[in-house]
CSV table of C-alpha atoms in Angstrom, one decimal:
chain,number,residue,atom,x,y,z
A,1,UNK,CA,6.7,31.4,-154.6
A,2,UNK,CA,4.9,29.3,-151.8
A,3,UNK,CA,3.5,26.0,-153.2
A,4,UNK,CA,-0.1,25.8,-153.5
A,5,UNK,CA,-2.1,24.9,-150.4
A,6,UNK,CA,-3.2,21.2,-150.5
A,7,UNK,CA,-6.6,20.7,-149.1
A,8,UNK,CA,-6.8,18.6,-145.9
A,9,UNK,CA,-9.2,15.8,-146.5
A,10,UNK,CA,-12.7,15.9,-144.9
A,11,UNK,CA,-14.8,12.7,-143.5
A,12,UNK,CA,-18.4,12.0,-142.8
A,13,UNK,CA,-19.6,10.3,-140.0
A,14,UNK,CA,-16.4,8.6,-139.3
A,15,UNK,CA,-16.9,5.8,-136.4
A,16,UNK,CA,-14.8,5.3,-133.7
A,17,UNK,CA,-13.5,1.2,-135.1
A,18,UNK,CA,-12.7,3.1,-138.5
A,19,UNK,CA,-10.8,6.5,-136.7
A,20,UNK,CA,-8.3,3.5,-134.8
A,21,UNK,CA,-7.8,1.4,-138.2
A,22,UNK,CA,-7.8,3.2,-141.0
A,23,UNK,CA,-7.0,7.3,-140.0
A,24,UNK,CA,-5.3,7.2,-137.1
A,25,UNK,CA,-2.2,5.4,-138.1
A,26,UNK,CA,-1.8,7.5,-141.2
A,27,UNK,CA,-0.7,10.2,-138.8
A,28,UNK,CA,-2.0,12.9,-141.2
A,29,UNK,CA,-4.3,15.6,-140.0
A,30,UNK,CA,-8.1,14.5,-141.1
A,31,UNK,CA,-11.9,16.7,-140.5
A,32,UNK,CA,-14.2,14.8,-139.3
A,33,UNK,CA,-18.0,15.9,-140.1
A,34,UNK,CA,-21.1,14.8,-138.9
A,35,UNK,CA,-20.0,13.8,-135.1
A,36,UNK,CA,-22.3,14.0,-132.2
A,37,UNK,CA,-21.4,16.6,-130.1
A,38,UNK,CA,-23.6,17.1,-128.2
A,39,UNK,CA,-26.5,20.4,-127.7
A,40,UNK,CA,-23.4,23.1,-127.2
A,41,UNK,CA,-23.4,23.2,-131.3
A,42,UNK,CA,-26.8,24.8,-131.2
A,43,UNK,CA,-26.9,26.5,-127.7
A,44,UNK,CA,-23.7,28.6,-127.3
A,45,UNK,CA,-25.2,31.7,-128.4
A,46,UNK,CA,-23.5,34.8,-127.0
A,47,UNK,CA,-26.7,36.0,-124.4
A,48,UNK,CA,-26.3,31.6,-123.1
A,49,UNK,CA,-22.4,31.5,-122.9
A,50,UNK,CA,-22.6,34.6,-120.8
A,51,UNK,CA,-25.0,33.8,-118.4
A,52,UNK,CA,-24.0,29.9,-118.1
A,53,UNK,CA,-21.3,30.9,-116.4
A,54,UNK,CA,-22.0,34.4,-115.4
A,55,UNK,CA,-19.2,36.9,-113.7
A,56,UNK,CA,-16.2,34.8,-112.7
A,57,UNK,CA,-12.8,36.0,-113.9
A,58,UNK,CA,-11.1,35.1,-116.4
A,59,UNK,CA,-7.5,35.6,-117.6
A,60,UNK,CA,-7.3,36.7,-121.2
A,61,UNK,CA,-4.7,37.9,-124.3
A,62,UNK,CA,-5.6,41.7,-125.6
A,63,UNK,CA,-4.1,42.1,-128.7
A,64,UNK,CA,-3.9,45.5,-130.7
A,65,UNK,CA,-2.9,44.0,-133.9
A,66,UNK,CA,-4.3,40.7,-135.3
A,67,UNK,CA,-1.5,38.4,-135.8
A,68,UNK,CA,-0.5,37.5,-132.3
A,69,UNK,CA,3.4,36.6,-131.5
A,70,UNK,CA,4.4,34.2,-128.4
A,71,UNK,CA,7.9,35.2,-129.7
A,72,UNK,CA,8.2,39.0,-129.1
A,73,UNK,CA,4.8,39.2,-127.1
A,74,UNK,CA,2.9,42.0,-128.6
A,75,UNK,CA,-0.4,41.1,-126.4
A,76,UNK,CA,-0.9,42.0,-123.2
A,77,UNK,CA,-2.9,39.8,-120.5
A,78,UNK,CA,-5.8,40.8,-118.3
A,79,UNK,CA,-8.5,39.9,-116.3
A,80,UNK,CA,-12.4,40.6,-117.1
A,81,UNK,CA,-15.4,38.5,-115.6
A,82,UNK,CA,-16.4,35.8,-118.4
A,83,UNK,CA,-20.0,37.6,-119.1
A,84,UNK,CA,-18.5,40.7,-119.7
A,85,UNK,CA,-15.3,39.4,-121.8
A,86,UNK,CA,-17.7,36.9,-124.0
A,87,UNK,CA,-19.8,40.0,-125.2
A,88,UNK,CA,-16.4,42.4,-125.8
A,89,UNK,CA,-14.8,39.3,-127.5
A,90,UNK,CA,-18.0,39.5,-130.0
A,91,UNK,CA,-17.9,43.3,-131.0
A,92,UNK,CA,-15.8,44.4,-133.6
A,93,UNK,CA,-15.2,47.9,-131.9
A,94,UNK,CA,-15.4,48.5,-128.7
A,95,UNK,CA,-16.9,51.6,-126.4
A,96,UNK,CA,-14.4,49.7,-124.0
A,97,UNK,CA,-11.0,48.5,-124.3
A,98,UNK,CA,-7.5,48.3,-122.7
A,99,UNK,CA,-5.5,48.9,-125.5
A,100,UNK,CA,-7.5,49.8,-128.7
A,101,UNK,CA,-11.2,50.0,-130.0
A,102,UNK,CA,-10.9,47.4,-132.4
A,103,UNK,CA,-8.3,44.7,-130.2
A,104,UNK,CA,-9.0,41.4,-131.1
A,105,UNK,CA,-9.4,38.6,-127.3
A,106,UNK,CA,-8.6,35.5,-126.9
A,107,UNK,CA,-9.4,33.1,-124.0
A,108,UNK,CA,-7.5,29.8,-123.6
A,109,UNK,CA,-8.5,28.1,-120.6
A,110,UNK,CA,-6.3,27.1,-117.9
A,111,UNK,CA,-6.1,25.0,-114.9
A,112,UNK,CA,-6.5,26.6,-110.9
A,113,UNK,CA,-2.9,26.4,-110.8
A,114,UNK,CA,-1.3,26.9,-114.3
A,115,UNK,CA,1.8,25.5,-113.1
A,116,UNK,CA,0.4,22.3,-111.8
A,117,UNK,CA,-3.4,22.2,-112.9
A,118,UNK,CA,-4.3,21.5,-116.8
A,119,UNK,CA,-7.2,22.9,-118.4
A,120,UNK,CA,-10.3,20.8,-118.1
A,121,UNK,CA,-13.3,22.2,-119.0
A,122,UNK,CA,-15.0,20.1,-116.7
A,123,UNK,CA,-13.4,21.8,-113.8
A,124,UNK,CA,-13.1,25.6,-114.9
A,125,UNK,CA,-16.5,25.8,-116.9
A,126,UNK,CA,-18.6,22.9,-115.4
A,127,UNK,CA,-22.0,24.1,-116.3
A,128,UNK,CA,-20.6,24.3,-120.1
A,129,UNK,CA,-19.4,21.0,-120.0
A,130,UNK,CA,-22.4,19.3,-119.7
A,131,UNK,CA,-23.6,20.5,-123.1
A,132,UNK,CA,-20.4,18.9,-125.0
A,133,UNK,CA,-20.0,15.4,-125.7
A,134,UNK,CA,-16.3,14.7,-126.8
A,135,UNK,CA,-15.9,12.2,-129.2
A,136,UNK,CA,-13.8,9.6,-127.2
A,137,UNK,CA,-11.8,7.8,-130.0
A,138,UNK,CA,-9.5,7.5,-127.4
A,139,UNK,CA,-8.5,5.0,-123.7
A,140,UNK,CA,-10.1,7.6,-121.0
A,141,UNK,CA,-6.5,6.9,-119.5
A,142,UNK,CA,-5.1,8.7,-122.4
A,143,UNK,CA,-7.0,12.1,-121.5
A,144,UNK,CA,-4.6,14.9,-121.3
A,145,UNK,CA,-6.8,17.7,-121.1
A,146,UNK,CA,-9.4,20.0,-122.5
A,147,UNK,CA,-8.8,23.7,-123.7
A,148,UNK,CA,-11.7,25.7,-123.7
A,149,UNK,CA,-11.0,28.6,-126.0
A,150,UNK,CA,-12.7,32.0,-127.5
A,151,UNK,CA,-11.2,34.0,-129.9
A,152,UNK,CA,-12.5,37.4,-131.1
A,153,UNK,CA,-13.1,37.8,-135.1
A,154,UNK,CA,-9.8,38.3,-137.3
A,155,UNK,CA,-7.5,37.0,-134.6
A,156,UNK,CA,-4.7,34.7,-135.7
A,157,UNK,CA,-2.2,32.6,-133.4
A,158,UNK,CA,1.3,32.1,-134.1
A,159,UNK,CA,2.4,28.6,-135.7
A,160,UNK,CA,3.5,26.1,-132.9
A,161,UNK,CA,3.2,22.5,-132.5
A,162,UNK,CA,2.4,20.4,-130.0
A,163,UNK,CA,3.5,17.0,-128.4
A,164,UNK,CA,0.2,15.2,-128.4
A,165,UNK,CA,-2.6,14.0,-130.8
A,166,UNK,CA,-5.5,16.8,-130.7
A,167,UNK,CA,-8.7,16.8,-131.8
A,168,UNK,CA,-10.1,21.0,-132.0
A,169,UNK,CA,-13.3,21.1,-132.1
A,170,UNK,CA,-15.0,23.7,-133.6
A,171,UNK,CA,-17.8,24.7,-131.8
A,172,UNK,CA,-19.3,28.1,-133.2
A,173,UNK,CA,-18.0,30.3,-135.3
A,174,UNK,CA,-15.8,29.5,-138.3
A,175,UNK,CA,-11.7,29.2,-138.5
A,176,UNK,CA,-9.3,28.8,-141.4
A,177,UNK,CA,-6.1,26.2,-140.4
A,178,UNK,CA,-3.1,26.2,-141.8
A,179,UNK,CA,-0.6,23.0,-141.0
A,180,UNK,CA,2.9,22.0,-141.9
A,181,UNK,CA,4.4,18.5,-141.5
A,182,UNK,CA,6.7,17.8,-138.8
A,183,UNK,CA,9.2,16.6,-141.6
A,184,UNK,CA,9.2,20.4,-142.8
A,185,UNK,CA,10.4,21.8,-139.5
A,186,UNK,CA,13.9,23.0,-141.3
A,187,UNK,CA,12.1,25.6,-143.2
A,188,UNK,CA,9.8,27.1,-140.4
A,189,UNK,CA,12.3,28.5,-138.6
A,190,UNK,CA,11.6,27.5,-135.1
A,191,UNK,CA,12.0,28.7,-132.6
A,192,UNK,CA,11.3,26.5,-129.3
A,193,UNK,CA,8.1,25.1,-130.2
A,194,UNK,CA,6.9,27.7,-132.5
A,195,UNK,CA,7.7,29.0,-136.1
A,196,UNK,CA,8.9,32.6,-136.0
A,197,UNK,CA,7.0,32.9,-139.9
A,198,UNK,CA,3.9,34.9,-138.3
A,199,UNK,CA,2.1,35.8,-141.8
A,200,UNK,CA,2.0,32.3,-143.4
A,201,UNK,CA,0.0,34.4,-146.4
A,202,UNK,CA,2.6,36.8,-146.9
A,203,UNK,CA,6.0,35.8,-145.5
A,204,UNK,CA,9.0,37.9,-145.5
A,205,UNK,CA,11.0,35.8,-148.3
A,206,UNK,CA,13.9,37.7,-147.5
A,207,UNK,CA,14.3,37.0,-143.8
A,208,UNK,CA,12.7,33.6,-144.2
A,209,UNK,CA,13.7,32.3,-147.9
A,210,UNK,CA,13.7,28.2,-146.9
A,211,UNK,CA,9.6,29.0,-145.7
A,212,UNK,CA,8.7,28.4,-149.8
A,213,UNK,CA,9.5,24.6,-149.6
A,214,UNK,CA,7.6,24.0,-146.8
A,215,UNK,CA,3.9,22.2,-147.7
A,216,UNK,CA,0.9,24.0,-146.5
A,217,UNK,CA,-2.3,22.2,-146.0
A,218,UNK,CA,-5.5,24.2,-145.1
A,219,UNK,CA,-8.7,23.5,-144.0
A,220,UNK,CA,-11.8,25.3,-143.4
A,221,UNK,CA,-13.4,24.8,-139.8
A,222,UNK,CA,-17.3,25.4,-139.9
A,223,UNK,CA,-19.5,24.9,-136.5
A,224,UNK,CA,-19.4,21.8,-135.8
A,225,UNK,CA,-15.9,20.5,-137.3
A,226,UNK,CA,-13.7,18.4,-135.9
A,227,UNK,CA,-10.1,19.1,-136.9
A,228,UNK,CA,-7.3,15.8,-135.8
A,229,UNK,CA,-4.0,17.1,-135.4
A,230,UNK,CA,-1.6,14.6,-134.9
A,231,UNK,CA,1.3,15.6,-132.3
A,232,UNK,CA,3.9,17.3,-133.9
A,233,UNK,CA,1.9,18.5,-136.8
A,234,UNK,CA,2.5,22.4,-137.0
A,235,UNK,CA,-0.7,24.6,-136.9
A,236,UNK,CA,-1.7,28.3,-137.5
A,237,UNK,CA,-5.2,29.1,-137.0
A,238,UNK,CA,-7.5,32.0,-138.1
A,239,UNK,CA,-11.2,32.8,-136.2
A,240,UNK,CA,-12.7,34.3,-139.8
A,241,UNK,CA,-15.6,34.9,-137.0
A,242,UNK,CA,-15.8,35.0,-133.4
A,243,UNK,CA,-16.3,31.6,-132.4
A,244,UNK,CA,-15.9,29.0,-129.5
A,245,UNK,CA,-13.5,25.8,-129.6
A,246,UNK,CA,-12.6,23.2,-127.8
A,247,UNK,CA,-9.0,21.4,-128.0
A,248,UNK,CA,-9.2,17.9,-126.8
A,249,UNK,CA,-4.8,16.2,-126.5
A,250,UNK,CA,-4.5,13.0,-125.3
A,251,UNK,CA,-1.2,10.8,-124.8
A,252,UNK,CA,-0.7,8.2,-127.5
A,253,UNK,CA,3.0,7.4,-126.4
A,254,UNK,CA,3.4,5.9,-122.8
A,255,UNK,CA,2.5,8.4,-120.0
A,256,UNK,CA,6.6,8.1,-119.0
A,257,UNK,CA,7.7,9.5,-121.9
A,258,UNK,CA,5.9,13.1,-121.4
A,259,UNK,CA,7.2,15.8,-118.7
A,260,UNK,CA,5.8,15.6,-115.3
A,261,UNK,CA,5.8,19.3,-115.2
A,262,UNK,CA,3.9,20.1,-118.7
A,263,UNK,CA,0.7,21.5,-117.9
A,264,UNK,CA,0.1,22.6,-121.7
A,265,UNK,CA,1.0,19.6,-123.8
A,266,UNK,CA,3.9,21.3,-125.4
A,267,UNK,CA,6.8,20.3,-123.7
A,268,UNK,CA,9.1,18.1,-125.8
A,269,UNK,CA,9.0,13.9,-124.6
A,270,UNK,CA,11.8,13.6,-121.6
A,271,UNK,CA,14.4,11.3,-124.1
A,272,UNK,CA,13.9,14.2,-126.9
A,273,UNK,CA,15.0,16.9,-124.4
A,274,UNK,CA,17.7,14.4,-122.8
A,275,UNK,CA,19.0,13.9,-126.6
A,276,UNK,CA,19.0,17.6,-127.2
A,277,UNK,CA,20.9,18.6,-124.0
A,278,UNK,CA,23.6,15.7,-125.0
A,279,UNK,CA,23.8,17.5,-128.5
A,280,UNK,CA,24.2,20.4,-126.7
A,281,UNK,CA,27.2,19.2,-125.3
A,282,UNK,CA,28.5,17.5,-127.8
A,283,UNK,CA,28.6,20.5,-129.7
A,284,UNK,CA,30.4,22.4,-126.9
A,285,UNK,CA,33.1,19.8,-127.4
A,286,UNK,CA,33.5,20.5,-131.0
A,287,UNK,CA,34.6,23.9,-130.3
A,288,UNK,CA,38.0,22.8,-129.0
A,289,UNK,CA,39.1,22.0,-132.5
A,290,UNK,CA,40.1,24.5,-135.1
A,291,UNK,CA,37.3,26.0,-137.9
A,292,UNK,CA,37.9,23.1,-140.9
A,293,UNK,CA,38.0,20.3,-137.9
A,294,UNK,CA,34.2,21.8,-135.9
A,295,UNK,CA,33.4,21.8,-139.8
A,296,UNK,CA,34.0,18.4,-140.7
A,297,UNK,CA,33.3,16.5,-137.9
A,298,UNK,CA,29.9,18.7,-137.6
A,299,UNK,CA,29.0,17.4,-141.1
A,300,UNK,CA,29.9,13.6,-140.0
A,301,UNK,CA,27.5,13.8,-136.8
A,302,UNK,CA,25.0,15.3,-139.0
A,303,UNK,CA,25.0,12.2,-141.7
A,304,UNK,CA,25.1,9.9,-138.5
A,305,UNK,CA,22.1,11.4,-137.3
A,306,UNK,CA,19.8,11.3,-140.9
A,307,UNK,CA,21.2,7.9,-141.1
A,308,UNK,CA,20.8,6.5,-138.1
A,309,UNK,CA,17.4,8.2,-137.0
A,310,UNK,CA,16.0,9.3,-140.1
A,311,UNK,CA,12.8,8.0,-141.5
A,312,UNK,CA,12.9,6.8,-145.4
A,313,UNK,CA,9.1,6.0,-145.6
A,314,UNK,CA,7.8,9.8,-145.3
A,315,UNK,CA,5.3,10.2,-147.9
């Protein structure tokens, strides 16, 4: 069976010198408690959120089932003003729906143009944005964006990581995360970005039998949480309520190394991509040779590759 869940470690009042020093270079996800945020902790009630920012569209997933899947899709998207989609996203069943009285919502935020814009809830939900106060334990330079999000009671995501450090914010509402190292990648069975395990709990052994050596960590979000996810980190999150989040990435490699053309933070760094098309090809080549030759020489590149880019200090 699945190892037992280690507890991610949880911090009061951490200050911005001792984030830098002591947490951030650990490179292991941390909460952070106690953090000014701002009045949006106590004011985002459902009757405020909707009238804040009244009737303007917003794009949003329906799902009919609550464990959503990027991989085969089983959400629909659709459009509802935000008043109207904040109150349906707070029901449990619904006099109105697309798909079923009790589909679970979920609202990530996006830029004017998704394909060039990022989200910034300064931007798309200005009046909002004046009652958050981000903690900045990061250059303003290194700002990537801010994902507002809403996510209807029961709903899960999909496991996925991303290519920058995150901090998710927990606004209202309460979520249960569930992470996996980047060193456990093998066993998650990715696919892209994202793991194609959808119930962590209860994972098909039999499809996925490598998923039991992977090490969960889990954390409990309450309002007001602050949950740092370093880049690469993989994450599968749980609204146990309806609740209100906000996903802060910034860029803590060199603003060269990420794709021009990533709007969502989860494009692989330009030399990883380069390194896997190369592979790519490389493999291609191998197929010239006979079965027991591919199968050799396969096994040589793979020792040259733990050797030479392998890390030995993982803890």
């Amino acid at each position: 069976r699945e190892q037992p869940a280690v507890a991610v470690e949880r911090l009061d009042g951490v200050t911005r010198e001792r984030f830098l020093r002591d947490i951030y270079p650990r490179r292991k996800p941390v909460v952070l408690t106690g953090l000014e945020l701002g009045t949006c902790t106590t004011k985002w009630t459902i009757d405020y959120l909707s009238q804040a920012e009244g009737s303007k569209e917003v794009k949003i997933h329906v799902s009919a089932v609550p464990q959503m899947d990027f991989l085969s899709k089983n959400f629909v998207y659709r459009a509802l003003p935000f008043d109207v989609f904040v109150r349906r996203a707070a029901e449990v069943k619904h006099k109105e729906y697309f798909l079923t009285e009790d589909e679970k919502y979920y609202l990530r935020s996006v830029g004017e143009d998704v394909r060039k814009d990022i989200a910034d809830i300064r931007k798309q939900f200005p009046i909002l944005a004046e009652d958050v106060h981000i903690p900045e334990y990061f250059e303003k330079e290194q700002f990537f964006s801010s994902v507002f999000r809403i996510s209807s009671a029961g709903l899960q995501l999909w496991t996925h990581y991303d290519v920058m450090d995150n901090f998710l914010i927990q606004v209202t509402g309460k979520k249960r995360v569930v992470l996996y190292s980047p060193r456990d990648a093998p066993y998650l069975y990715l696919s892209g970005t994202k793991s194609e395990v959808l119930d962590v709990d209860n994972p098909d052994l039999e499809k996925y039998p490598l998923f039991v050596k992977a090490k969960r960590y889990q954390c409990i979000l309450e309002a007001g949480d602050v949950l740092f996810i370093p880049a690469l980190w993989f994450h599968n999150v749980i609204s146990e309520e309806f609740g209100v989040a906000l996903n802060v990435f910034w860029k803590h490699l060199p603003a060269e190394s990420y794709d021009k053309t990533d709007t969502y933070g989860n494009k692989d760094p330009t030399a990883a991509s380069r390194a896997i098309q190369i592979l790519d090809r490389a493999l291609k080549t191998l197929e010239e040779l006979p079965e027991e030759y591919r199968d050799f020489y396969a096994r040589r590149m793979v020792l040259r590759i733990q050797e030479k880019a392998y890390r030995n200090d993982y803890g």
